[in-house]
Structure formats: C-alpha cells, structure tokens
Amino acid sequence: MFRIGFGAEPLGGTDWGTVDITEAERAVRRAVDLGLDVFDTADVYGLGESERRLAAALGAARHKVRIVTKGGIKWTQLGPGRAQTERDASPSHLRRAVESSLRRLAIDVIPLYLLHWPDARTPLEESVVELERLKGRGLVRGWGLSNHGAEDIARVCVVGRPDAIEVSYNALEWRSSEAVIAEAHQRGLEVFTYGALAQGLLTGKFRRGVTFPASDRRSRLEHFEPGNNAWSVAQSVDALARQLERPPLHVALRWVLEDPRVSCVVVGAKTSAQIEQIRSALNGWGDGFSVRSSLHGQGGAAV
C-alpha cells in the first residue's frame, strides 16, 4: 500500500470553496498514474457526489485500487449541496448506507468501510455486530473506526475484529490523537491519518488574517483565527521549508510520514498539480534527517 492516499472529499463540491470538478476528476486519474492506490471518501461528502464522481474518474481502476469509504451519517437534503445531517450508526442505517455506497461506487465489495463518527444513541457494540455481518456477507472486505477514541477501539475489539482506524493527525494538533494511534498500533490495526496539512494552514499558502467565504469550512475553524497559536507552528514549518528549499507542505507531510505507526496519510487534492506536489513529498530526503527533530528544536511543533 502506498503511504500517501488521495482524499476525495473535494470531489463532493461543497464545503471547500470553489472546486473545478473536471480538474478534480483529472487529479484522481493523475494520482493513479503516479502510483497512489488508496482513495478515501465518505457517503456524506457532497451527499453522495464524491463517491459517484470518484467511481467515474477511476473508471476500471476502481476495481484495482483500495477505496476507503465511511458511513454512519444520514441526511435530509435542503437544497443544492445543503442538508440537515445527524449521526446514525444503527444496524439498519449501516446496511442501507453500505448498499448505497456500493451502488454509487459501482463496485461489488468495499475494500475498507469505516464508521465515520461516534453515535451517542447507538451502542457501539451493535454497530460492530452489523459491520461484522456485512463483512460476512461479502459487502465489505474490512472495517474500522474513524474519529473515535482509544477506549472505543478497546470496546470494539471485544466483539469484533476491526482492521483499521482513521484519525486527524498533524504537527499542529497531535496530542489528542496520540492515544488513539498508540492503541490501534498496539492491537495491530492499520492507521490512516487525515488533516496532515491542517486544512491548508501548513502549506505556506496562507498568512495570519486570511479570510474564507462562508462556503468554505475554513471560515469556521479556530486555528485560522488571527490570534490562534497555530500560526506560530505554521511559521516554524515555513522557516524549516525555506532552510531545506522545499515546499512547506512537504515538511508537514514528512512530519506525519516519519511516524512508523502510520500506514497511510490521506491528503485531499483539487488539481493534478496539487497531487503531483503531494506525491513528490516522498522523494529527496537524506538518510537520517528528521523533520520532527528539526521542528522540535525550533519549538515549532509537538511542544
């Protein structure tokens, strides 16, 4: 499995500002050309559109790559790209969700299916029993948890055999994920991470005081607020990138990739140029060099 995965949420066309869908689909095909073999999506991204467009962009390759999709959120559409959502990890909803994802993705089995978010109304054990049933029926090849805690991993392992977890993890916000990653690794689960670039904050493209349209979720994120300490971490990443003569996003990605417990880093891309730059983050690092040690020395990350 390639250690960088393609994040297909932008293909949904909502919550990330303006997205050129044609170019985003081209980026999917370019990712395949570059050797990426993990493509991450969810049924709620674009209210099903991300899955549909990902399948169309992959074409026949959708049967060869590892598609990771997520479920456990139901929605009532209110208009184009708008919906009222609620978490629902009940067995009946998960059955319907898996069958719907299979249709949208145009595949016979989902390689990896993740429970997207905790649902306080449904005992986790009930969800796990259904996920195991779906695996037994041959509708999913593997299953796991996304955005759950370390204690949830321990709970599901009592009644089922999860394959993977997915968690937000980056040089800016890593403490809350540490226990989850440690628990998953100790139990032999694959660890998928997202958010390595902190929604773009660690790419060097934005400066303190940047504003986003209401259609972009970053307009609502605290770490983009001018007074947030996240900007000091971003500045340290920028400084190290200048020293290394590499893009800041390479430094941010390398920080996650240096953790041997991480199986795959999922990174969203809207364009072919973006996925090419993301892919090149794997190349050209000297033996023994550590981004983590360098950033720690500057006091800019993981402090």
PDB file of C-alpha atoms in Angstrom:
ATOM      1  CA  MET A   1       0.000   0.000   0.000  1.00  0.00           C
ATOM      2  CA  PHE A   2       1.287   3.441  -0.968  1.00  0.00           C
ATOM      3  CA  ARG A   3       1.877   5.603   2.113  1.00  0.00           C
ATOM      4  CA  ILE A   4       0.051   8.607   0.658  1.00  0.00           C
ATOM      5  CA  GLY A   5      -3.644   8.266  -0.133  1.00  0.00           C
ATOM      6  CA  PHE A   6      -5.902  10.502  -2.215  1.00  0.00           C
ATOM      7  CA  GLY A   7      -8.536  12.382  -0.212  1.00  0.00           C
ATOM      8  CA  ALA A   8     -11.629  12.692  -2.403  1.00  0.00           C
ATOM      9  CA  GLU A   9     -13.774  14.941  -0.221  1.00  0.00           C
ATOM     10  CA  PRO A  10     -13.327  17.955  -2.577  1.00  0.00           C
ATOM     11  CA  LEU A  11     -14.985  15.890  -5.320  1.00  0.00           C
ATOM     12  CA  GLY A  12     -18.209  16.388  -3.393  1.00  0.00           C
ATOM     13  CA  GLY A  13     -18.081  20.016  -4.483  1.00  0.00           C
ATOM     14  CA  THR A  14     -19.137  21.509  -1.148  1.00  0.00           C
ATOM     15  CA  ASP A  15     -17.502  22.985   1.955  1.00  0.00           C
ATOM     16  CA  TRP A  16     -14.122  23.646   0.309  1.00  0.00           C
ATOM     17  CA  GLY A  17     -14.906  26.829  -1.599  1.00  0.00           C
ATOM     18  CA  THR A  18     -14.909  26.738  -5.387  1.00  0.00           C
ATOM     19  CA  VAL A  19     -13.944  23.364  -6.852  1.00  0.00           C
ATOM     20  CA  ASP A  20     -13.453  22.698 -10.559  1.00  0.00           C
ATOM     21  CA  ILE A  21     -14.944  19.198 -10.655  1.00  0.00           C
ATOM     22  CA  THR A  22     -13.466  18.397 -14.061  1.00  0.00           C
ATOM     23  CA  GLU A  23      -9.988  19.244 -12.791  1.00  0.00           C
ATOM     24  CA  ALA A  24     -10.583  17.366  -9.528  1.00  0.00           C
ATOM     25  CA  GLU A  25     -11.530  14.264 -11.524  1.00  0.00           C
ATOM     26  CA  ARG A  26      -8.385  14.739 -13.605  1.00  0.00           C
ATOM     27  CA  ALA A  27      -6.413  14.790 -10.346  1.00  0.00           C
ATOM     28  CA  VAL A  28      -7.833  11.363  -9.465  1.00  0.00           C
ATOM     29  CA  ARG A  29      -6.570   9.902 -12.732  1.00  0.00           C
ATOM     30  CA  ARG A  30      -3.196  11.574 -12.265  1.00  0.00           C
ATOM     31  CA  ALA A  31      -2.962  10.038  -8.802  1.00  0.00           C
ATOM     32  CA  VAL A  32      -3.454   6.582 -10.319  1.00  0.00           C
ATOM     33  CA  ASP A  33      -0.714   7.330 -12.861  1.00  0.00           C
ATOM     34  CA  LEU A  34       1.607   8.331 -10.007  1.00  0.00           C
ATOM     35  CA  GLY A  35       1.059   5.036  -8.219  1.00  0.00           C
ATOM     36  CA  LEU A  36      -1.360   6.046  -5.476  1.00  0.00           C
ATOM     37  CA  ASP A  37      -3.594   3.106  -4.618  1.00  0.00           C
ATOM     38  CA  VAL A  38      -5.716   4.366  -1.697  1.00  0.00           C
ATOM     39  CA  PHE A  39      -8.681   6.654  -2.361  1.00  0.00           C
ATOM     40  CA  ASP A  40     -10.588   7.946   0.654  1.00  0.00           C
ATOM     41  CA  THR A  41     -14.161   9.243   0.567  1.00  0.00           C
ATOM     42  CA  ALA A  42     -17.451   9.090   2.532  1.00  0.00           C
ATOM     43  CA  ASP A  43     -21.104   8.848   1.654  1.00  0.00           C
ATOM     44  CA  VAL A  44     -21.846  12.257   3.182  1.00  0.00           C
ATOM     45  CA  TYR A  45     -19.207  14.106   1.127  1.00  0.00           C
ATOM     46  CA  GLY A  46     -21.265  16.083  -1.345  1.00  0.00           C
ATOM     47  CA  LEU A  47     -24.266  13.967  -0.271  1.00  0.00           C
ATOM     48  CA  GLY A  48     -23.096  11.028  -2.350  1.00  0.00           C
ATOM     49  CA  GLU A  49     -21.469  13.009  -5.151  1.00  0.00           C
ATOM     50  CA  SER A  50     -17.901  12.355  -4.016  1.00  0.00           C
ATOM     51  CA  GLU A  51     -18.435   8.597  -4.265  1.00  0.00           C
ATOM     52  CA  ARG A  52     -20.146   8.859  -7.663  1.00  0.00           C
ATOM     53  CA  ARG A  53     -17.507  11.146  -9.131  1.00  0.00           C
ATOM     54  CA  LEU A  54     -14.657   9.118  -7.687  1.00  0.00           C
ATOM     55  CA  ALA A  55     -16.011   5.978  -9.348  1.00  0.00           C
ATOM     56  CA  ALA A  56     -16.406   7.775 -12.674  1.00  0.00           C
ATOM     57  CA  ALA A  57     -12.919   9.292 -12.513  1.00  0.00           C
ATOM     58  CA  LEU A  58     -11.273   5.987 -11.587  1.00  0.00           C
ATOM     59  CA  GLY A  59     -13.062   4.041 -14.285  1.00  0.00           C
ATOM     60  CA  ALA A  60     -11.872   0.443 -14.424  1.00  0.00           C
ATOM     61  CA  ALA A  61      -9.145   1.268 -11.889  1.00  0.00           C
ATOM     62  CA  ARG A  62     -11.813   1.362  -9.161  1.00  0.00           C
ATOM     63  CA  HIS A  63     -11.631  -2.446  -9.094  1.00  0.00           C
ATOM     64  CA  LYS A  64      -7.862  -2.413  -8.541  1.00  0.00           C
ATOM     65  CA  VAL A  65      -7.272   0.375  -6.010  1.00  0.00           C
ATOM     66  CA  ARG A  66      -8.265   0.353  -2.350  1.00  0.00           C
ATOM     67  CA  ILE A  67     -11.312   2.549  -1.852  1.00  0.00           C
ATOM     68  CA  VAL A  68     -11.941   3.619   1.731  1.00  0.00           C
ATOM     69  CA  THR A  69     -15.404   4.998   2.368  1.00  0.00           C
ATOM     70  CA  LYS A  70     -17.285   5.904   5.502  1.00  0.00           C
ATOM     71  CA  GLY A  71     -20.859   5.813   6.754  1.00  0.00           C
ATOM     72  CA  GLY A  72     -22.945   6.432   9.829  1.00  0.00           C
ATOM     73  CA  ILE A  73     -24.365   9.854   8.963  1.00  0.00           C
ATOM     74  CA  LYS A  74     -27.817  10.283   7.463  1.00  0.00           C
ATOM     75  CA  TRP A  75     -29.039  13.441   5.820  1.00  0.00           C
ATOM     76  CA  THR A  76     -32.121  15.250   4.622  1.00  0.00           C
ATOM     77  CA  GLN A  77     -31.341  17.380   1.591  1.00  0.00           C
ATOM     78  CA  LEU A  78     -32.434  21.021   1.917  1.00  0.00           C
ATOM     79  CA  GLY A  79     -31.180  22.289  -1.426  1.00  0.00           C
ATOM     80  CA  PRO A  80     -28.201  22.021  -3.794  1.00  0.00           C
ATOM     81  CA  GLY A  81     -25.258  20.886  -1.666  1.00  0.00           C
ATOM     82  CA  ARG A  82     -27.108  21.618   1.586  1.00  0.00           C
ATOM     83  CA  ALA A  83     -28.558  19.151   4.050  1.00  0.00           C
ATOM     84  CA  GLN A  84     -29.527  18.548   7.629  1.00  0.00           C
ATOM     85  CA  THR A  85     -27.342  15.752   8.988  1.00  0.00           C
ATOM     86  CA  GLU A  86     -27.358  13.518  12.034  1.00  0.00           C
ATOM     87  CA  ARG A  87     -25.210  10.640  13.160  1.00  0.00           C
ATOM     88  CA  ASP A  88     -26.819   7.223  12.822  1.00  0.00           C
ATOM     89  CA  ALA A  89     -24.741   4.099  13.328  1.00  0.00           C
ATOM     90  CA  SER A  90     -27.744   1.838  13.851  1.00  0.00           C
ATOM     91  CA  PRO A  91     -27.572  -1.573  12.153  1.00  0.00           C
ATOM     92  CA  SER A  92     -30.469  -0.746   9.824  1.00  0.00           C
ATOM     93  CA  HIS A  93     -28.890   2.512   8.674  1.00  0.00           C
ATOM     94  CA  LEU A  94     -25.456   0.930   8.172  1.00  0.00           C
ATOM     95  CA  ARG A  95     -26.990  -1.786   5.969  1.00  0.00           C
ATOM     96  CA  ARG A  96     -28.686   0.798   3.784  1.00  0.00           C
ATOM     97  CA  ALA A  97     -25.601   3.005   3.740  1.00  0.00           C
ATOM     98  CA  VAL A  98     -23.280   0.215   2.605  1.00  0.00           C
ATOM     99  CA  GLU A  99     -25.661  -0.851  -0.160  1.00  0.00           C
ATOM    100  CA  SER A 100     -25.988   2.766  -1.336  1.00  0.00           C
ATOM    101  CA  SER A 101     -22.215   3.286  -1.331  1.00  0.00           C
ATOM    102  CA  LEU A 102     -21.738   0.126  -3.366  1.00  0.00           C
ATOM    103  CA  ARG A 103     -24.145   1.449  -5.997  1.00  0.00           C
ATOM    104  CA  ARG A 104     -22.523   4.879  -6.150  1.00  0.00           C
ATOM    105  CA  LEU A 105     -19.011   3.448  -6.285  1.00  0.00           C
ATOM    106  CA  ALA A 106     -20.083   0.829  -8.853  1.00  0.00           C
ATOM    107  CA  ILE A 107     -18.180  -1.973  -7.127  1.00  0.00           C
ATOM    108  CA  ASP A 108     -19.199  -5.335  -5.659  1.00  0.00           C
ATOM    109  CA  VAL A 109     -17.334  -5.050  -2.367  1.00  0.00           C
ATOM    110  CA  ILE A 110     -15.998  -2.080  -0.396  1.00  0.00           C
ATOM    111  CA  PRO A 111     -12.307  -2.679   0.405  1.00  0.00           C
ATOM    112  CA  LEU A 112     -12.457  -0.746   3.701  1.00  0.00           C
ATOM    113  CA  TYR A 113     -15.565   0.670   5.379  1.00  0.00           C
ATOM    114  CA  LEU A 114     -15.247   2.986   8.376  1.00  0.00           C
ATOM    115  CA  LEU A 115     -17.790   4.128  10.941  1.00  0.00           C
ATOM    116  CA  HIS A 116     -17.457   7.857  10.312  1.00  0.00           C
ATOM    117  CA  TRP A 117     -18.237   9.374  13.739  1.00  0.00           C
ATOM    118  CA  PRO A 118     -19.408   8.141  17.155  1.00  0.00           C
ATOM    119  CA  ASP A 119     -23.175   7.944  17.540  1.00  0.00           C
ATOM    120  CA  ALA A 120     -24.234   8.514  21.151  1.00  0.00           C
ATOM    121  CA  ARG A 121     -27.660   6.954  20.540  1.00  0.00           C
ATOM    122  CA  THR A 122     -26.426   3.609  19.219  1.00  0.00           C
ATOM    123  CA  PRO A 123     -24.329   1.275  21.388  1.00  0.00           C
ATOM    124  CA  LEU A 124     -21.036   0.818  19.586  1.00  0.00           C
ATOM    125  CA  GLU A 125     -21.262  -2.930  20.036  1.00  0.00           C
ATOM    126  CA  GLU A 126     -24.468  -3.031  17.940  1.00  0.00           C
ATOM    127  CA  SER A 127     -22.723  -1.206  15.115  1.00  0.00           C
ATOM    128  CA  VAL A 128     -19.788  -3.611  15.266  1.00  0.00           C
ATOM    129  CA  VAL A 129     -22.010  -6.690  15.098  1.00  0.00           C
ATOM    130  CA  GLU A 130     -23.613  -5.273  11.935  1.00  0.00           C
ATOM    131  CA  LEU A 131     -20.234  -4.418  10.398  1.00  0.00           C
ATOM    132  CA  GLU A 132     -19.133  -8.000  11.000  1.00  0.00           C
ATOM    133  CA  ARG A 133     -22.343  -9.223   9.341  1.00  0.00           C
ATOM    134  CA  LEU A 134     -21.690  -7.017   6.326  1.00  0.00           C
ATOM    135  CA  LYS A 135     -18.189  -8.434   6.113  1.00  0.00           C
ATOM    136  CA  GLY A 136     -19.584 -11.954   6.364  1.00  0.00           C
ATOM    137  CA  ARG A 137     -21.985 -11.198   3.506  1.00  0.00           C
ATOM    138  CA  GLY A 138     -19.048 -10.111   1.353  1.00  0.00           C
ATOM    139  CA  LEU A 139     -20.201  -6.495   1.056  1.00  0.00           C
ATOM    140  CA  VAL A 140     -17.146  -5.074   2.844  1.00  0.00           C
ATOM    141  CA  ARG A 141     -13.682  -6.600   2.885  1.00  0.00           C
ATOM    142  CA  GLY A 142     -12.597  -4.836   6.047  1.00  0.00           C
ATOM    143  CA  TRP A 143     -13.998  -2.333   8.534  1.00  0.00           C
ATOM    144  CA  GLY A 144     -12.864   0.087  11.173  1.00  0.00           C
ATOM    145  CA  LEU A 145     -13.443   3.313  13.045  1.00  0.00           C
ATOM    146  CA  SER A 146     -12.951   6.953  12.082  1.00  0.00           C
ATOM    147  CA  ASN A 147     -12.788   9.815  14.607  1.00  0.00           C
ATOM    148  CA  HIS A 148     -13.247   7.510  17.599  1.00  0.00           C
ATOM    149  CA  GLY A 149     -11.291   7.374  20.844  1.00  0.00           C
ATOM    150  CA  ALA A 150      -8.808   4.832  22.175  1.00  0.00           C
ATOM    151  CA  GLU A 151     -11.435   3.440  24.535  1.00  0.00           C
ATOM    152  CA  ASP A 152     -13.719   2.790  21.553  1.00  0.00           C
ATOM    153  CA  ILE A 153     -11.023   0.708  19.886  1.00  0.00           C
ATOM    154  CA  ALA A 154     -10.752  -1.407  23.032  1.00  0.00           C
ATOM    155  CA  ARG A 155     -14.547  -1.843  23.133  1.00  0.00           C
ATOM    156  CA  VAL A 156     -14.932  -2.982  19.537  1.00  0.00           C
ATOM    157  CA  CYS A 157     -12.106  -5.485  19.863  1.00  0.00           C
ATOM    158  CA  VAL A 158     -14.178  -7.350  22.455  1.00  0.00           C
ATOM    159  CA  VAL A 159     -16.998  -8.096  19.992  1.00  0.00           C
ATOM    160  CA  GLY A 160     -15.327  -7.831  16.583  1.00  0.00           C
ATOM    161  CA  ARG A 161     -12.093  -7.742  14.633  1.00  0.00           C
ATOM    162  CA  PRO A 162     -11.528  -4.265  13.203  1.00  0.00           C
ATOM    163  CA  ASP A 163      -8.948  -3.762  10.501  1.00  0.00           C
ATOM    164  CA  ALA A 164      -8.142  -0.051  10.692  1.00  0.00           C
ATOM    165  CA  ILE A 165      -8.727   3.343  12.230  1.00  0.00           C
ATOM    166  CA  GLU A 166      -8.627   6.821  10.730  1.00  0.00           C
ATOM    167  CA  VAL A 167      -7.746   9.884  12.765  1.00  0.00           C
ATOM    168  CA  SER A 168      -6.751  13.526  12.325  1.00  0.00           C
ATOM    169  CA  TYR A 169      -3.002  13.885  12.882  1.00  0.00           C
ATOM    170  CA  ASN A 170      -0.563  16.693  12.121  1.00  0.00           C
ATOM    171  CA  ALA A 171       2.266  18.761  13.579  1.00  0.00           C
ATOM    172  CA  LEU A 172      -0.247  21.261  14.902  1.00  0.00           C
ATOM    173  CA  GLU A 173      -2.840  19.018  16.541  1.00  0.00           C
ATOM    174  CA  TRP A 174      -1.286  15.721  17.550  1.00  0.00           C
ATOM    175  CA  ARG A 175      -1.792  15.277  21.291  1.00  0.00           C
ATOM    176  CA  SER A 176      -5.464  14.294  21.063  1.00  0.00           C
ATOM    177  CA  SER A 177      -4.624  11.595  18.511  1.00  0.00           C
ATOM    178  CA  GLU A 178      -1.654  10.055  20.283  1.00  0.00           C
ATOM    179  CA  ALA A 179      -3.642   7.668  22.497  1.00  0.00           C
ATOM    180  CA  VAL A 180      -5.763   6.512  19.547  1.00  0.00           C
ATOM    181  CA  ILE A 181      -2.745   5.793  17.360  1.00  0.00           C
ATOM    182  CA  ALA A 182      -0.942   4.018  20.197  1.00  0.00           C
ATOM    183  CA  GLU A 183      -3.953   1.799  20.944  1.00  0.00           C
ATOM    184  CA  ALA A 184      -4.505   0.940  17.280  1.00  0.00           C
ATOM    185  CA  HIS A 185      -0.831   0.173  16.705  1.00  0.00           C
ATOM    186  CA  GLN A 186      -0.636  -1.996  19.809  1.00  0.00           C
ATOM    187  CA  ARG A 187      -3.572  -4.046  18.505  1.00  0.00           C
ATOM    188  CA  GLY A 188      -2.094  -4.402  15.032  1.00  0.00           C
ATOM    189  CA  LEU A 189      -4.613  -2.188  13.223  1.00  0.00           C
ATOM    190  CA  GLU A 190      -3.775  -0.131  10.164  1.00  0.00           C
ATOM    191  CA  VAL A 191      -3.585   3.584  10.946  1.00  0.00           C
ATOM    192  CA  PHE A 192      -4.897   6.009   8.340  1.00  0.00           C
ATOM    193  CA  THR A 193      -4.494   9.709   9.072  1.00  0.00           C
ATOM    194  CA  TYR A 194      -6.034  12.823   7.576  1.00  0.00           C
ATOM    195  CA  GLY A 195      -5.509  16.542   8.116  1.00  0.00           C
ATOM    196  CA  ALA A 196      -1.710  16.425   7.705  1.00  0.00           C
ATOM    197  CA  LEU A 197      -1.785  19.928   6.209  1.00  0.00           C
ATOM    198  CA  ALA A 198      -4.237  21.260   8.830  1.00  0.00           C
ATOM    199  CA  GLN A 199      -6.759  22.196   6.132  1.00  0.00           C
ATOM    200  CA  GLY A 200      -4.061  24.129   4.289  1.00  0.00           C
ATOM    201  CA  LEU A 201      -2.647  26.075   7.234  1.00  0.00           C
ATOM    202  CA  LEU A 202       0.669  24.205   6.981  1.00  0.00           C
ATOM    203  CA  THR A 203       1.070  24.630   3.213  1.00  0.00           C
ATOM    204  CA  GLY A 204       2.549  28.138   3.371  1.00  0.00           C
ATOM    205  CA  LYS A 205      -0.236  29.478   1.127  1.00  0.00           C
ATOM    206  CA  PHE A 206      -1.998  31.487   3.829  1.00  0.00           C
ATOM    207  CA  ARG A 207      -0.978  34.243   6.205  1.00  0.00           C
ATOM    208  CA  ARG A 208      -2.390  35.425   9.502  1.00  0.00           C
ATOM    209  CA  GLY A 209      -5.644  37.316   8.887  1.00  0.00           C
ATOM    210  CA  VAL A 210      -6.693  35.314   5.821  1.00  0.00           C
ATOM    211  CA  THR A 211     -10.446  35.114   5.270  1.00  0.00           C
ATOM    212  CA  PHE A 212     -12.539  32.482   3.515  1.00  0.00           C
ATOM    213  CA  PRO A 213     -16.036  32.592   2.010  1.00  0.00           C
ATOM    214  CA  ALA A 214     -18.895  31.132   4.036  1.00  0.00           C
ATOM    215  CA  SER A 215     -18.983  28.195   1.596  1.00  0.00           C
ATOM    216  CA  ASP A 216     -15.515  27.146   2.825  1.00  0.00           C
ATOM    217  CA  ARG A 217     -15.351  25.312   6.158  1.00  0.00           C
ATOM    218  CA  ARG A 218     -12.092  27.076   6.986  1.00  0.00           C
ATOM    219  CA  SER A 219     -14.133  30.207   7.671  1.00  0.00           C
ATOM    220  CA  ARG A 220     -15.347  28.347  10.783  1.00  0.00           C
ATOM    221  CA  LEU A 221     -12.101  26.777  12.009  1.00  0.00           C
ATOM    222  CA  GLU A 222     -10.480  28.237  15.120  1.00  0.00           C
ATOM    223  CA  HIS A 223      -6.898  27.656  14.039  1.00  0.00           C
ATOM    224  CA  PHE A 224      -7.311  30.122  11.157  1.00  0.00           C
ATOM    225  CA  GLU A 225      -8.276  32.923  13.553  1.00  0.00           C
ATOM    226  CA  PRO A 226      -5.549  35.624  13.651  1.00  0.00           C
ATOM    227  CA  GLY A 227      -4.809  35.233  17.370  1.00  0.00           C
ATOM    228  CA  ASN A 228      -4.543  31.452  17.364  1.00  0.00           C
ATOM    229  CA  ASN A 229      -1.165  29.965  18.321  1.00  0.00           C
ATOM    230  CA  ALA A 230      -1.450  27.664  15.308  1.00  0.00           C
ATOM    231  CA  TRP A 231       0.165  30.402  13.246  1.00  0.00           C
ATOM    232  CA  SER A 232       3.410  30.068  15.217  1.00  0.00           C
ATOM    233  CA  VAL A 233       3.581  26.391  14.253  1.00  0.00           C
ATOM    234  CA  ALA A 234       2.880  27.322  10.627  1.00  0.00           C
ATOM    235  CA  GLN A 235       5.705  29.868  10.754  1.00  0.00           C
ATOM    236  CA  SER A 236       8.113  27.225  12.073  1.00  0.00           C
ATOM    237  CA  VAL A 237       7.114  24.869   9.258  1.00  0.00           C
ATOM    238  CA  ASP A 238       7.658  27.693   6.750  1.00  0.00           C
ATOM    239  CA  ALA A 239      11.076  28.503   8.220  1.00  0.00           C
ATOM    240  CA  LEU A 240      12.258  24.894   8.032  1.00  0.00           C
ATOM    241  CA  ALA A 241      10.922  24.611   4.483  1.00  0.00           C
ATOM    242  CA  ARG A 242      12.956  27.657   3.425  1.00  0.00           C
ATOM    243  CA  GLN A 243      16.036  26.170   5.042  1.00  0.00           C
ATOM    244  CA  LEU A 244      15.512  22.893   3.171  1.00  0.00           C
ATOM    245  CA  GLU A 245      14.440  24.623  -0.052  1.00  0.00           C
ATOM    246  CA  ARG A 246      11.273  22.544  -0.137  1.00  0.00           C
ATOM    247  CA  PRO A 247       7.567  23.466  -0.102  1.00  0.00           C
ATOM    248  CA  PRO A 248       6.067  23.765   3.408  1.00  0.00           C
ATOM    249  CA  LEU A 249       3.569  21.025   2.595  1.00  0.00           C
ATOM    250  CA  HIS A 250       6.495  18.601   2.155  1.00  0.00           C
ATOM    251  CA  VAL A 251       7.641  19.410   5.683  1.00  0.00           C
ATOM    252  CA  ALA A 252       4.117  18.988   7.074  1.00  0.00           C
ATOM    253  CA  LEU A 253       3.620  15.669   5.292  1.00  0.00           C
ATOM    254  CA  ARG A 254       7.053  14.420   6.273  1.00  0.00           C
ATOM    255  CA  TRP A 255       6.222  15.114   9.939  1.00  0.00           C
ATOM    256  CA  VAL A 256       3.393  12.567   9.750  1.00  0.00           C
ATOM    257  CA  LEU A 257       5.209  10.096   7.500  1.00  0.00           C
ATOM    258  CA  GLU A 258       8.108   9.880   9.953  1.00  0.00           C
ATOM    259  CA  ASP A 259       5.780   8.164  12.430  1.00  0.00           C
ATOM    260  CA  PRO A 260       6.278   4.444  11.667  1.00  0.00           C
ATOM    261  CA  ARG A 261       2.890   3.619  13.193  1.00  0.00           C
ATOM    262  CA  VAL A 262       1.111   5.456  10.365  1.00  0.00           C
ATOM    263  CA  SER A 263       0.134   3.190   7.481  1.00  0.00           C
ATOM    264  CA  CYS A 264      -1.223   5.808   5.076  1.00  0.00           C
ATOM    265  CA  VAL A 265      -1.542   9.604   5.076  1.00  0.00           C
ATOM    266  CA  VAL A 266      -4.721  10.716   3.300  1.00  0.00           C
ATOM    267  CA  VAL A 267      -4.336  14.121   1.627  1.00  0.00           C
ATOM    268  CA  GLY A 268      -7.066  15.953  -0.247  1.00  0.00           C
ATOM    269  CA  ALA A 269      -6.338  17.403  -3.673  1.00  0.00           C
ATOM    270  CA  LYS A 270      -8.344  19.547  -6.083  1.00  0.00           C
ATOM    271  CA  THR A 271      -5.910  19.627  -9.018  1.00  0.00           C
ATOM    272  CA  SER A 272      -3.360  17.492 -10.831  1.00  0.00           C
ATOM    273  CA  ALA A 273      -0.636  19.961  -9.864  1.00  0.00           C
ATOM    274  CA  GLN A 274      -1.510  19.544  -6.193  1.00  0.00           C
ATOM    275  CA  ILE A 275      -1.364  15.756  -6.301  1.00  0.00           C
ATOM    276  CA  GLU A 276       1.976  15.883  -8.119  1.00  0.00           C
ATOM    277  CA  GLN A 277       3.417  18.124  -5.415  1.00  0.00           C
ATOM    278  CA  ILE A 278       1.962  15.900  -2.697  1.00  0.00           C
ATOM    279  CA  ARG A 279       3.439  12.784  -4.310  1.00  0.00           C
ATOM    280  CA  SER A 280       6.875  14.381  -4.565  1.00  0.00           C
ATOM    281  CA  ALA A 281       6.937  14.817  -0.777  1.00  0.00           C
ATOM    282  CA  LEU A 282       8.217  11.236  -0.558  1.00  0.00           C
ATOM    283  CA  ASN A 283      11.374  11.959  -2.534  1.00  0.00           C
ATOM    284  CA  GLY A 284      14.733  13.540  -1.826  1.00  0.00           C
ATOM    285  CA  TRP A 285      15.116  13.258   1.950  1.00  0.00           C
ATOM    286  CA  GLY A 286      18.607  12.428   3.116  1.00  0.00           C
ATOM    287  CA  ASP A 287      19.262   9.409   5.299  1.00  0.00           C
ATOM    288  CA  GLY A 288      18.918  10.230   8.967  1.00  0.00           C
ATOM    289  CA  PHE A 289      17.231  13.602   8.510  1.00  0.00           C
ATOM    290  CA  SER A 290      14.255  14.143  10.807  1.00  0.00           C
ATOM    291  CA  VAL A 291      11.667  16.864  10.296  1.00  0.00           C
ATOM    292  CA  ARG A 292      10.321  16.081  13.740  1.00  0.00           C
ATOM    293  CA  SER A 293      13.637  16.665  15.457  1.00  0.00           C
ATOM    294  CA  SER A 294      14.219  19.852  13.490  1.00  0.00           C
ATOM    295  CA  LEU A 295      10.807  21.291  14.344  1.00  0.00           C
ATOM    296  CA  HIS A 296      11.151  20.283  17.974  1.00  0.00           C
ATOM    297  CA  GLY A 297      14.452  22.102  18.071  1.00  0.00           C
ATOM    298  CA  GLN A 298      12.761  25.263  16.822  1.00  0.00           C
ATOM    299  CA  GLY A 299       9.958  24.835  19.353  1.00  0.00           C
ATOM    300  CA  GLY A 300       7.541  24.987  16.468  1.00  0.00           C
ATOM    301  CA  ALA A 301       5.686  21.699  16.659  1.00  0.00           C
ATOM    302  CA  ALA A 302       4.801  18.976  19.096  1.00  0.00           C
ATOM    303  CA  VAL A 303       5.557  21.232  22.043  1.00  0.00           C
TER     304      VAL A 303
END
